[in-house]
XYZ file of C-alpha atoms in Angstrom:
298
model
C 31.273 135.075 -17.111
C 30.742 132.276 -19.280
C 27.902 130.355 -19.372
C 29.502 127.070 -20.191
C 31.599 128.078 -16.944
C 28.548 128.370 -14.451
C 27.510 124.662 -15.807
C 30.448 123.485 -15.114
C 30.002 124.744 -11.947
C 27.017 123.726 -11.185
C 27.797 120.348 -12.969
C 31.029 119.756 -10.140
C 28.277 121.012 -7.144
C 25.575 118.320 -8.281
C 27.911 115.319 -8.646
C 29.884 116.341 -5.747
C 25.931 116.172 -3.224
C 25.623 113.719 -4.512
C 28.372 111.295 -3.693
C 28.188 112.707 -0.519
C 24.269 111.384 -0.355
C 22.660 115.194 -0.783
C 19.707 115.451 -2.599
C 18.035 118.782 -4.136
C 15.375 119.525 -4.790
C 13.305 122.851 -4.939
C 15.698 125.003 -3.989
C 16.363 123.618 -0.745
C 19.336 121.279 0.451
C 17.793 117.348 1.906
C 20.141 114.701 2.964
C 19.420 111.141 1.355
C 21.439 109.159 0.897
C 22.327 107.924 4.601
C 18.594 108.308 5.851
C 18.143 105.657 2.764
C 20.998 103.892 4.077
C 19.692 103.719 7.410
C 16.323 103.270 5.810
C 17.203 99.732 3.909
C 19.354 98.396 6.571
C 16.112 99.139 9.381
C 14.727 96.666 6.648
C 17.264 93.916 6.400
C 17.141 93.877 9.387
C 13.002 93.811 9.701
C 13.229 90.632 8.128
C 16.313 88.763 9.496
C 14.216 88.818 13.107
C 11.367 87.660 11.166
C 13.500 84.475 9.377
C 15.153 83.819 12.430
C 11.912 83.820 14.159
C 10.193 81.613 11.560
C 13.869 78.777 11.830
C 14.206 79.268 15.795
C 10.643 79.933 17.395
C 12.905 83.129 19.146
C 11.500 86.524 18.391
C 14.614 89.029 18.548
C 11.653 91.898 18.217
C 10.778 90.865 21.807
C 14.876 92.048 23.200
C 16.445 95.249 23.119
C 17.273 96.537 19.381
C 20.751 98.016 20.070
C 21.663 94.832 21.859
C 20.765 92.879 19.600
C 22.545 95.004 16.274
C 25.903 94.795 18.050
C 25.630 91.028 18.273
C 24.405 90.295 15.208
C 27.156 92.908 13.166
C 29.934 91.659 15.206
C 29.089 87.787 14.335
C 28.245 87.981 10.559
C 31.371 89.959 9.823
C 33.170 87.817 11.761
C 32.021 85.249 9.013
C 32.810 87.362 5.708
C 28.801 88.794 5.767
C 28.174 92.522 4.603
C 24.628 93.349 5.214
C 21.805 90.805 6.956
C 19.729 90.805 4.165
C 23.245 88.936 3.405
C 23.467 86.617 6.887
C 19.389 85.856 6.983
C 20.573 83.366 3.760
C 23.312 82.169 5.085
C 21.853 81.154 8.089
C 18.781 79.865 5.203
C 21.533 78.111 3.590
C 23.766 76.586 6.425
C 22.200 75.063 9.227
C 25.920 74.995 11.190
C 25.829 79.487 10.495
C 21.750 79.245 12.035
C 22.967 77.121 15.289
C 26.137 78.958 15.969
C 23.475 82.895 15.834
C 21.549 80.770 18.909
C 23.815 80.715 20.074
C 25.557 83.906 20.276
C 22.166 85.791 20.819
C 21.063 83.313 23.963
C 24.227 81.442 26.059
C 25.444 83.664 28.856
C 28.335 84.545 30.740
C 27.641 82.384 34.153
C 29.342 80.440 37.003
C 28.427 79.061 40.567
C 28.059 82.334 42.727
C 27.107 84.777 40.634
C 27.337 87.887 42.437
C 27.753 86.125 46.298
C 27.174 88.543 48.390
C 23.167 88.143 46.660
C 22.850 84.478 47.322
C 24.807 84.368 51.022
C 20.991 86.198 51.819
C 19.205 84.718 50.065
C 20.673 81.766 51.491
C 21.278 82.982 54.959
C 17.824 84.951 55.428
C 15.518 84.797 52.506
C 15.372 80.642 51.780
C 15.020 79.469 55.820
C 12.664 82.294 56.159
C 10.047 81.238 53.369
C 10.940 77.440 54.053
C 10.737 76.905 57.840
C 6.366 78.140 56.777
C 6.044 74.731 54.387
C 6.103 70.965 54.930
C 7.536 70.061 52.028
C 10.916 70.982 50.227
C 10.804 74.482 48.224
C 9.806 73.706 44.770
C 12.259 76.626 42.606
C 12.503 77.104 39.310
C 15.916 78.433 37.600
C 14.024 80.622 34.930
C 16.749 81.240 32.060
C 19.207 79.128 33.614
C 21.823 79.057 30.310
C 24.564 76.369 30.701
C 23.928 74.966 34.337
C 25.769 77.431 36.522
C 23.128 78.445 38.518
C 20.464 75.049 39.428
C 23.637 73.411 40.578
C 24.068 76.609 43.067
C 20.321 76.591 44.450
C 20.690 72.918 44.364
C 24.088 73.020 46.346
C 21.758 75.308 49.280
C 18.791 73.736 48.960
C 21.196 70.953 50.471
C 21.543 72.178 53.669
C 17.909 71.664 54.275
C 16.934 67.939 52.445
C 17.811 65.249 51.624
C 19.212 65.577 47.619
C 16.218 62.022 47.294
C 13.768 64.784 47.148
C 14.643 68.200 46.089
C 13.824 68.628 42.092
C 15.613 72.415 40.991
C 13.580 73.019 37.268
C 16.585 74.939 35.268
C 15.445 76.172 32.117
C 16.488 78.028 29.042
C 15.754 78.622 25.192
C 18.843 77.256 23.594
C 19.517 73.282 23.559
C 23.160 73.901 23.029
C 23.379 75.546 26.326
C 20.856 73.529 27.997
C 23.246 69.884 26.776
C 26.237 71.077 28.263
C 24.324 72.230 31.934
C 23.214 68.223 31.316
C 26.755 67.641 31.063
C 28.184 69.225 34.021
C 31.860 70.022 33.416
C 32.819 73.414 34.157
C 36.569 75.416 34.721
C 38.229 76.277 37.120
C 36.869 80.106 36.516
C 33.509 79.390 37.003
C 33.339 77.499 40.041
C 35.715 79.999 41.753
C 32.885 81.117 44.645
C 31.671 77.616 45.314
C 32.662 76.899 49.329
C 35.138 74.432 49.366
C 33.015 71.825 51.853
C 30.444 71.998 48.245
C 33.742 71.455 46.131
C 34.084 68.083 48.205
C 30.853 67.390 48.486
C 29.577 68.063 45.377
C 31.887 68.184 43.018
C 35.181 66.431 41.583
C 38.246 67.520 39.309
C 39.114 65.638 36.454
C 42.597 67.093 35.122
C 41.880 70.772 35.095
C 37.899 70.131 34.611
C 34.810 69.672 37.797
C 32.983 66.741 37.067
C 28.825 67.333 38.414
C 28.471 63.859 40.944
C 25.659 62.304 39.247
C 23.813 62.654 43.596
C 24.061 67.198 42.629
C 22.212 66.449 39.029
C 19.825 64.395 39.771
C 18.393 66.823 41.660
C 18.129 69.224 37.878
C 15.895 68.967 35.998
C 16.780 70.796 32.845
C 13.742 71.958 30.233
C 13.083 74.126 27.185
C 11.232 76.993 27.694
C 10.298 79.497 26.019
C 9.665 83.221 29.123
C 8.324 84.697 25.947
C 6.360 82.534 23.988
C 5.401 79.428 26.245
C 3.105 77.677 28.887
C 5.312 78.504 33.185
C 4.866 76.557 35.378
C 2.902 76.770 38.838
C 2.146 76.930 42.172
C 6.610 77.272 42.104
C 8.033 78.754 46.072
C 10.250 80.471 44.365
C 12.175 82.183 41.501
C 15.322 82.547 40.452
C 16.061 84.727 37.047
C 18.940 86.952 36.833
C 20.765 88.647 34.265
C 18.757 88.126 30.790
C 15.698 90.898 31.978
C 18.869 93.040 31.183
C 18.333 91.996 27.507
C 14.493 92.786 26.788
C 12.156 95.116 26.388
C 10.115 97.102 29.364
C 6.444 95.321 26.975
C 8.757 92.459 27.288
C 10.364 92.646 30.675
C 6.551 93.367 31.962
C 5.616 90.693 30.642
C 7.085 88.430 32.032
C 7.437 89.797 35.766
C 3.076 89.299 35.360
C 3.581 85.820 33.375
C 6.565 85.395 37.238
C 3.744 85.805 39.581
C 1.136 84.265 38.072
C 4.236 80.636 38.558
C 4.275 81.611 41.858
C 2.526 81.145 44.938
C 1.093 83.785 47.311
C 4.243 84.958 49.810
C 6.571 83.444 46.891
C 9.808 84.597 45.285
C 11.527 86.277 42.429
C 15.590 86.120 42.896
C 16.641 89.421 40.013
C 20.025 90.077 38.786
C 22.094 93.058 40.342
C 20.860 94.645 37.112
C 17.257 94.447 37.287
C 16.095 95.784 40.027
C 11.714 96.723 39.821
C 11.339 100.235 40.415
C 8.141 99.143 40.884
C 6.744 96.089 42.162
C 2.917 97.271 43.330
C 2.876 97.298 39.864
C 2.822 93.163 38.886
C 1.702 92.557 42.098
C 4.830 92.921 43.954
C 6.691 93.625 47.240
C 10.621 94.190 47.213
C 11.145 92.609 50.640
C 15.107 92.286 50.056
C 17.498 94.951 46.535
C 16.499 92.131 44.120
C 14.286 90.064 46.383
C 10.351 89.968 45.552
C 6.857 88.466 47.530
C 4.249 87.665 45.669
C 1.317 89.894 47.486
């Protein structure tokens, strides 16, 4: 077998391994191409997170990375970008892209009386038992309220116990766009499908195919911008409702929020969480479970 033939064979395999992303070093074969690409992608994502926080104040590092990456990748590919690096430059250059990205990262699907069985427990058992011990209307905070369905639901329920004029539900979110939507209080039929007819007649007005929250109910809800991972928490709350947002947080961020909720509540106050957000060791954060998804400050 000729030397030139052996050299040709060696060159063929070297080229083949190179195209596959393989490195030949000291007689050993090791994969490097895909690893290098993965490292590069991770560095680009880290830079995206840093830039996004600078531009918006939202720290995506506190959210589950895999979920955030899927959302962002889907969005930047839809807009014609090929990488986190390219998309980062796009966000810096075009405000409309940044606004869209913030909306995509923060908005959650919501509706009135979402998971109605849990709301029934809150309305019939948890709230009346707590309110009976108070001399004034309970103070309620809808944290990460998204487009407003949840705080308006709370106001409807509280109206069974107190005059609307004495109610003030605090409703917060970190996204100004969803807060503006919430203040307008205009919803589709799908969003209000779990609303009882008596509440519909009292608090909603149908105009064409849309439903408008009446002004008297709007006045009982106070919307404010608030970042659960950054801003100070309100104090002396009787009840905090925070549902279907903690599932996006890292364990470290989640624990920080639980401890902050504990500080925010009055002694004996109640925390109401979403159906996928049960606390498995509530005593670690100063709570005890009183019903599934409901925790009392101890």
